Short mmCIF file of C-alpha atoms in Angstrom, two decimals:
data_model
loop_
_atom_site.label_atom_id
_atom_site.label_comp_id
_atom_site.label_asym_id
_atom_site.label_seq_id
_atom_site.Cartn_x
_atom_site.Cartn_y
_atom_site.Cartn_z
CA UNK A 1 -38.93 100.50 -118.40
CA UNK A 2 -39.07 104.19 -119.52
CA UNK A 3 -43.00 106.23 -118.13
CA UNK A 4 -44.78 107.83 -120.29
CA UNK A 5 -45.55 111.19 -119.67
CA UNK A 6 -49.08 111.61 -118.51
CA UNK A 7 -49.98 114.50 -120.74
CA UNK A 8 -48.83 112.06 -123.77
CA UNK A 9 -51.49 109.25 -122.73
CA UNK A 10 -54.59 109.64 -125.01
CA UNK A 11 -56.93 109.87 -122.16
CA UNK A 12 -58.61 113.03 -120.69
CA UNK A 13 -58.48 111.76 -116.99
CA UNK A 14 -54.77 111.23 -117.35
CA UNK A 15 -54.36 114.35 -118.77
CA UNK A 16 -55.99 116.04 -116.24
CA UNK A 17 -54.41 114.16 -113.14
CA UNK A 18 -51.04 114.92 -114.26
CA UNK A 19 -51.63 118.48 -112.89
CA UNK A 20 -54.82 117.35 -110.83
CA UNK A 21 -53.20 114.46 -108.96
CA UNK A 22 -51.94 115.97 -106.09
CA UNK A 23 -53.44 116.33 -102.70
CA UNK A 24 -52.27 119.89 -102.30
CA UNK A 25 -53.05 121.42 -106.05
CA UNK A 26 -56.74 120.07 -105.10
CA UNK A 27 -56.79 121.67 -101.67
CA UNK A 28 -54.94 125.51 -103.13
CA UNK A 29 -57.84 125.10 -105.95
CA UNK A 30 -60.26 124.38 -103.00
CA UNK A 31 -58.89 127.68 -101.15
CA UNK A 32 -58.76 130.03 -103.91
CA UNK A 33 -62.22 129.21 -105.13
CA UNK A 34 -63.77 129.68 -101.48
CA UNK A 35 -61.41 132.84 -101.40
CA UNK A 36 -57.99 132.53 -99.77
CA UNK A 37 -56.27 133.77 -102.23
CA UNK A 38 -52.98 135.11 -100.93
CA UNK A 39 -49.96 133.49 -100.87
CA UNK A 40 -49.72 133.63 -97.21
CA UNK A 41 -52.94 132.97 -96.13
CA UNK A 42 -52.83 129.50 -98.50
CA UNK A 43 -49.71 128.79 -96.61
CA UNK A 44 -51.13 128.81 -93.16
CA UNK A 45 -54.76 127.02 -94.24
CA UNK A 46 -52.87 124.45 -95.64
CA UNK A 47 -49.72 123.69 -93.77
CA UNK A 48 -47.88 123.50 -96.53
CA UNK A 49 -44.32 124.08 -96.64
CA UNK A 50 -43.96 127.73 -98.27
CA UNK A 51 -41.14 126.14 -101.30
CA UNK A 52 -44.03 123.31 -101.73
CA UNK A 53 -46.67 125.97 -102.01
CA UNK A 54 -44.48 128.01 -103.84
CA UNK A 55 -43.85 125.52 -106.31
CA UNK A 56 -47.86 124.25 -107.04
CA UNK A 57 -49.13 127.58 -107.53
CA UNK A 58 -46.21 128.44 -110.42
CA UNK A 59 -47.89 125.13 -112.57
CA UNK A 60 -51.13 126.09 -111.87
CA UNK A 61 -49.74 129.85 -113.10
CA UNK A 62 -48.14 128.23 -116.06
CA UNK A 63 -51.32 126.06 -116.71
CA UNK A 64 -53.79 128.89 -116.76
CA UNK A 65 -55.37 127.57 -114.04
CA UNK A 66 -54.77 130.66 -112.02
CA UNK A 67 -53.67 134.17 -112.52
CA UNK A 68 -51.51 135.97 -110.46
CA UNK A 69 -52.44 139.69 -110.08
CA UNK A 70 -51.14 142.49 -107.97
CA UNK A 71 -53.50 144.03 -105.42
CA UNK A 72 -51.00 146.23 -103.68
CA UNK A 73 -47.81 148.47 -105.31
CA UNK A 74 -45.99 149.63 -101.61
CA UNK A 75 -44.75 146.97 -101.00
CA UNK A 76 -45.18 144.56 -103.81
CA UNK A 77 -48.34 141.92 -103.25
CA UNK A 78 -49.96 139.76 -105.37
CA UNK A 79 -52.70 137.43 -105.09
CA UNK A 80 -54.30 134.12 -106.94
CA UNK A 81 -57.35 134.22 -108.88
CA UNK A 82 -58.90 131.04 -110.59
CA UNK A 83 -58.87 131.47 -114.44
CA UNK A 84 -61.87 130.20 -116.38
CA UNK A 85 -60.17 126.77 -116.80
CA UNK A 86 -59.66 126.59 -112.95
CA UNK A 87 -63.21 127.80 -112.16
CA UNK A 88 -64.43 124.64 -114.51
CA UNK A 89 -62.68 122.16 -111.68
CA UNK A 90 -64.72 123.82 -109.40
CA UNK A 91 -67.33 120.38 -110.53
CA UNK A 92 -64.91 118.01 -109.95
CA UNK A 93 -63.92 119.31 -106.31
CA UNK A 94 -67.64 119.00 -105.65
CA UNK A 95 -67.48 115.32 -106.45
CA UNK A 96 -64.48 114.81 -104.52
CA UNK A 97 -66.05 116.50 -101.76
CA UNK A 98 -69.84 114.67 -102.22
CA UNK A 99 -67.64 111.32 -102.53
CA UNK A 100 -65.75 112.10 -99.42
CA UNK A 101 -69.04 113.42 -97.09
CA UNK A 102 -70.58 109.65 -98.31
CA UNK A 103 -67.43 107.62 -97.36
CA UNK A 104 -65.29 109.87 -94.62
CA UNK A 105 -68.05 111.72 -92.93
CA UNK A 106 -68.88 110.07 -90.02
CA UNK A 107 -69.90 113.48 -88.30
CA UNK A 108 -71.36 114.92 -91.51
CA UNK A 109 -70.24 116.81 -94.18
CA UNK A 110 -67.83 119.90 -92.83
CA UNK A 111 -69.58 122.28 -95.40
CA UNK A 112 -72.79 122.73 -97.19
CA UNK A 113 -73.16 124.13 -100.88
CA UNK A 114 -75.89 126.30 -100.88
CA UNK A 115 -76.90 126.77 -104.67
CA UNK A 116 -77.64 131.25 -104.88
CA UNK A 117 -80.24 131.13 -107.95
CA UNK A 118 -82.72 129.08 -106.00
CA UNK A 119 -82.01 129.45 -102.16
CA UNK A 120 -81.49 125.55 -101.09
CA UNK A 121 -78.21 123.33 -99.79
CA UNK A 122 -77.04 121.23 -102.74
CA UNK A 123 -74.87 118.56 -103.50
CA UNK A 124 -72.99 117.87 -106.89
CA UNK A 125 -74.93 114.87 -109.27
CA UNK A 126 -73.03 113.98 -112.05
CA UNK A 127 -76.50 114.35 -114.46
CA UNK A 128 -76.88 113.31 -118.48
CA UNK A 129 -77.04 116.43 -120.66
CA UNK A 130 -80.22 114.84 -122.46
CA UNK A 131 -82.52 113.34 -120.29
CA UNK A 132 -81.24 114.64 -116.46
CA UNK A 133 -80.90 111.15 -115.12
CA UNK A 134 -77.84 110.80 -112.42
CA UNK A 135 -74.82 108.72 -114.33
CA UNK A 136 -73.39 106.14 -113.06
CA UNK A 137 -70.68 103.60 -113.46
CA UNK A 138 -73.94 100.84 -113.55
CA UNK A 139 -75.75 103.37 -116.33
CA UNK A 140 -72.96 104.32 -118.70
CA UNK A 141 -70.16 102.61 -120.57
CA UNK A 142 -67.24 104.42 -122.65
CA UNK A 143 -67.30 104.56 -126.64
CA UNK A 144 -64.40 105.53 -128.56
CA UNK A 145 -63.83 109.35 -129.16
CA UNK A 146 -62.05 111.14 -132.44
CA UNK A 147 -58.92 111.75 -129.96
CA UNK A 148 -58.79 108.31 -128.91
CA UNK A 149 -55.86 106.02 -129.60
CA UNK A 150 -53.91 102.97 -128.29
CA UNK A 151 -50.76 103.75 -127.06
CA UNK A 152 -48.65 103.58 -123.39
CA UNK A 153 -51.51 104.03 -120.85
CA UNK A 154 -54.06 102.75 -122.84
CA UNK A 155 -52.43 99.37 -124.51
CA UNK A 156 -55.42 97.47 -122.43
CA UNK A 157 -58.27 99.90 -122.15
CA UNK A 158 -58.44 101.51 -125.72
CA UNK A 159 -58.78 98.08 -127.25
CA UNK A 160 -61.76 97.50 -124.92
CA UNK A 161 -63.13 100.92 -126.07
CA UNK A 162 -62.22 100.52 -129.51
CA UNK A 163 -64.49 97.30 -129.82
CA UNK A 164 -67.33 98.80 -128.29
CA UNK A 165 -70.54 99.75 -131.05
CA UNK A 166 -73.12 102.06 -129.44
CA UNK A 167 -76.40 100.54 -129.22
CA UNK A 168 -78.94 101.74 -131.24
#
């Protein structure tokens, strides 16, 4: 049986897990949006193996998902800064994070977001763009999109989807 390439599956969460996936992309994204930014620095948060490291931040370089830019000429030393497209997973590391304070933190949560505009400790809701109500997997259901299709990774699921009429 030959796999499908992720990035070939006509879903956006597959899409996005085929770089996302990882424990350690999520945790350098985590890093270099708090501010560790240098390659040596991510290497000793993380305790990651340097080739490992090495290796994660060239996709994310290659993805757009961060920039590598040179903060010192003598000697040679560059550093990783999140692109707009890694600055909008910034959201979903807050749901990972909310998820994992709900169903891992036994102590509590090991950070707090504190929100700058208004002054109070946050937490990530997953809200509707119309009305503000909270989404959930009891409040929503999926309707077929212009990119959808059925296809490998999606031979059970986009029929499902492709049945479904909105209600009115």
């Amino acid at each position: 049986m030959t796999r499908t390439p992720l990035t070939d599956v006509a879903c956006s969460i597959a899409r996005a897990t085929d770089l996302f996936a990882d424990a350690w992309t999520a945790l350098i994204m985590r890093d270099v949006l708090v501010g560790v930014t240098r390659f040596d620095d991510l290497a000793r948060d993380l305790g990651i193996s340097r080739k490992v490291l090495a290796a994660r931040l060239a996709r994310l370089v290659e993805e757009g998902v961060l920039a590598r830019e040179r903060y010192q000429d003598h000697p040679p030393r560059e550093h990783y800064l999140a692109t707009e497209k890694g600055k909008d997973l910034y959201p979903v590391l807050l749901a990972l994070m909310r998820w994992g304070d709900r169903w891992y933190g036994e102590s509590g949560p090991p950070v707090r977001i504190h929100h700058l505009e208004c002054g109070h400790d946050t937490e990530a809701v997953t809200a509707c763009a119309h009305c503000g109500h909270e989404l959930t997997a009891d409040n929503t259901t999926q309707l077929p999109g212009p990119g959808g299709r059925i296809g490998p990774g999606t031979s059970v699921v986009g029929p499902l989807i492709a049945a479904r009429e909105p209600a009115t």
